[in-house]
């Protein structure tokens, strides 16, 4: 009886970890303000793992329909509760005083559209891991607003456990230029 109970408990814990360990697109800075600098330097997407287990992102990529291309290198890990910044130019987001201890990577090519687009992350097997279709204004997923479009704020997820495909789950950052690699 004890061995069966231990096996069931272990299986349940593993299942819960797999279900709640996921990569979430948590923040998008797609049109930095002119006061901050060029889109070529300051665009970023923040990925977050709200789960309790590390995620091996080896071979994960942005779907080929995205304007940003990047395949995550073998050995790329997103730790439980950690952030990963995927940037147009990671050198602007590395090291102290900001983002100390936050992993950053420069995406391979492309740029984020200043008017909105689909962003889809797939795993090494091609399975969709996360998807966001943000816009300036309204689309099928709701009203996204426009204050994050070149006005200074980034677009940030209100709660990492909410449905990030819905516009109601997002807001403009309260912090100018967003909160890359930090809790909003």
Coordinates of C-alpha atoms in Angstrom, one line a residue:
X1 CA 0.0 0.0 0.0
X2 CA 2.8 2.4 1.0
X3 CA 4.7 1.8 -2.3
X4 CA 1.5 2.3 -4.4
X5 CA 0.7 5.6 -2.5
X6 CA 4.3 6.8 -3.0
X7 CA 4.1 6.0 -6.7
X8 CA 0.8 7.8 -7.1
X9 CA 2.1 10.8 -5.2
X10 CA 5.3 10.9 -7.3
X11 CA 3.3 10.6 -10.6
X12 CA 0.9 13.3 -9.5
X13 CA 3.7 15.7 -8.6
X14 CA 5.5 15.1 -11.9
X15 CA 2.2 15.6 -13.8
X16 CA 1.5 18.9 -11.9
X17 CA 5.1 20.1 -12.6
X18 CA 4.7 19.3 -16.3
X19 CA 1.3 21.1 -16.5
X20 CA 2.4 24.2 -14.7
X21 CA 5.9 24.5 -16.1
X22 CA 5.6 26.4 -19.3
X23 CA 7.2 29.2 -21.2
X24 CA 5.0 32.3 -21.1
X25 CA 5.4 35.5 -23.2
X26 CA 5.2 37.9 -20.3
X27 CA 6.2 41.3 -21.7
X28 CA 6.7 42.8 -25.2
X29 CA 8.5 46.1 -25.9
X30 CA 7.8 46.3 -29.5
X31 CA 7.9 50.1 -30.1
X32 CA 10.3 51.8 -27.7
X33 CA 9.8 55.6 -27.3
X34 CA 12.1 57.8 -29.3
X35 CA 13.4 59.2 -26.0
X36 CA 14.6 55.7 -25.0
X37 CA 16.3 55.1 -28.4
X38 CA 16.0 53.1 -31.6
X39 CA 13.8 50.0 -32.0
X40 CA 17.0 48.4 -33.3
X41 CA 18.4 48.6 -29.8
X42 CA 15.6 48.4 -27.3
X43 CA 13.0 45.9 -28.6
X44 CA 12.6 42.9 -26.4
X45 CA 10.3 40.0 -25.4
X46 CA 10.4 38.7 -21.9
X47 CA 9.8 35.0 -21.4
X48 CA 8.8 33.7 -18.0
X49 CA 8.6 30.2 -16.4
X50 CA 5.8 30.4 -13.7
X51 CA 6.2 26.7 -12.9
X52 CA 8.1 24.8 -10.3
X53 CA 10.5 22.9 -12.7
X54 CA 13.2 24.1 -15.0
X55 CA 12.4 24.0 -18.8
X56 CA 14.9 22.8 -21.4
X57 CA 14.3 25.2 -24.3
X58 CA 16.8 23.5 -26.6
X59 CA 15.4 23.7 -30.1
X60 CA 12.5 26.0 -29.1
X61 CA 11.9 28.7 -31.8
X62 CA 9.6 31.4 -32.9
X63 CA 7.2 30.0 -35.5
X64 CA 8.4 30.8 -39.1
X65 CA 5.4 33.2 -39.6
X66 CA 6.8 35.6 -37.0
X67 CA 8.9 38.6 -38.1
X68 CA 11.5 37.6 -35.4
X69 CA 13.5 34.5 -36.0
X70 CA 15.4 32.6 -33.4
X71 CA 16.1 29.0 -32.5
X72 CA 17.2 28.5 -28.9
X73 CA 20.6 26.8 -28.6
X74 CA 21.1 23.4 -27.1
X75 CA 21.4 23.7 -23.3
X76 CA 19.2 26.8 -23.0
X77 CA 17.3 26.4 -19.8
X78 CA 14.6 28.6 -18.3
X79 CA 14.7 28.0 -14.6
X80 CA 11.5 27.8 -12.5
X81 CA 10.4 31.3 -11.6
X82 CA 13.0 32.9 -13.9
X83 CA 12.9 35.3 -16.8
X84 CA 14.7 35.2 -20.2
X85 CA 15.0 38.3 -22.3
X86 CA 15.0 37.8 -26.0
X87 CA 16.2 41.1 -27.5
X88 CA 16.9 42.8 -30.7
X89 CA 20.2 43.8 -29.1
X90 CA 20.9 42.0 -25.8
X91 CA 23.9 44.2 -25.0
X92 CA 21.5 47.0 -23.9
X93 CA 19.9 44.7 -21.3
X94 CA 22.8 42.8 -19.9
X95 CA 24.4 43.2 -16.5
X96 CA 24.1 45.7 -13.6
X97 CA 22.6 47.8 -12.6
X98 CA 19.6 46.5 -14.5
X99 CA 18.9 42.8 -15.0
X100 CA 21.7 41.4 -13.0
X101 CA 21.3 37.7 -13.1
X102 CA 18.7 37.7 -15.9
X103 CA 19.7 35.7 -19.0
X104 CA 19.5 37.6 -22.2
X105 CA 19.9 36.5 -25.8
X106 CA 19.9 38.5 -29.1
X107 CA 17.4 37.0 -31.5
X108 CA 18.8 35.9 -34.9
X109 CA 17.0 38.3 -37.2
X110 CA 13.9 40.4 -37.8
X111 CA 12.1 43.0 -35.7
X112 CA 8.8 43.4 -33.9
X113 CA 6.1 45.2 -35.8
X114 CA 5.2 48.6 -34.4
X115 CA 1.5 48.0 -35.2
X116 CA 1.0 44.5 -33.8
X117 CA 1.4 40.9 -34.9
X118 CA 1.3 37.2 -34.0
X119 CA 4.1 35.9 -31.8
X120 CA 4.2 32.1 -31.5
X121 CA 6.8 30.0 -29.7
X122 CA 7.0 26.3 -30.6
X123 CA 9.0 23.5 -28.9
X124 CA 11.6 21.4 -30.7
X125 CA 8.8 19.1 -31.9
X126 CA 6.8 22.0 -33.5
X127 CA 4.1 22.1 -30.8
X128 CA 2.8 25.5 -29.9
X129 CA 4.0 26.5 -26.4
X130 CA 2.6 30.0 -26.3
X131 CA 0.9 32.5 -28.6
X132 CA 0.1 36.2 -28.5
X133 CA -1.6 38.3 -31.2
X134 CA -1.1 41.9 -29.9
X135 CA -2.3 44.9 -31.8
X136 CA -2.5 48.7 -31.6
X137 CA -6.2 48.9 -30.8
X138 CA -8.7 46.1 -31.2
X139 CA -8.5 42.6 -32.8
X140 CA -10.3 39.3 -32.2
X141 CA -8.7 39.0 -28.8
X142 CA -9.9 42.3 -27.4
X143 CA -8.8 46.0 -27.1
X144 CA -5.1 46.2 -26.6
X145 CA -5.0 50.0 -26.2
X146 CA -2.2 52.1 -27.7
X147 CA -0.2 53.8 -24.8
X148 CA 2.5 51.1 -25.1
X149 CA 3.0 51.9 -28.8
X150 CA 5.9 54.3 -28.8
X151 CA 4.8 56.2 -25.7
X152 CA 7.3 54.7 -23.3
X153 CA 5.7 51.7 -21.6
X154 CA 6.0 48.2 -22.7
X155 CA 3.1 45.8 -23.0
X156 CA 3.1 43.5 -19.9
X157 CA 1.1 40.6 -18.8
X158 CA -0.9 41.4 -15.6
X159 CA -0.6 37.9 -14.2
X160 CA 1.6 35.2 -15.6
X161 CA -1.0 32.5 -15.0
X162 CA -3.8 34.3 -17.0
X163 CA -4.7 33.6 -20.6
X164 CA -2.1 35.8 -22.4
X165 CA -3.9 35.5 -25.7
X166 CA -6.6 37.9 -24.4
X167 CA -6.1 41.6 -24.5
X168 CA -7.8 41.9 -21.1
X169 CA -4.8 40.0 -19.5
X170 CA -2.3 42.8 -20.6
X171 CA -1.6 46.4 -19.6
X172 CA 0.8 49.1 -20.4
X173 CA 3.7 49.0 -18.0
X174 CA 3.6 51.5 -15.1
X175 CA 7.4 51.8 -15.4
X176 CA 8.8 53.8 -18.4
X177 CA 10.6 51.4 -20.9
X178 CA 9.1 48.3 -19.2
X179 CA 10.4 46.0 -16.6
X180 CA 12.6 43.6 -18.5
X181 CA 13.7 40.7 -16.4
X182 CA 11.8 41.9 -13.3
X183 CA 8.4 41.5 -11.7
X184 CA 6.1 44.2 -13.1

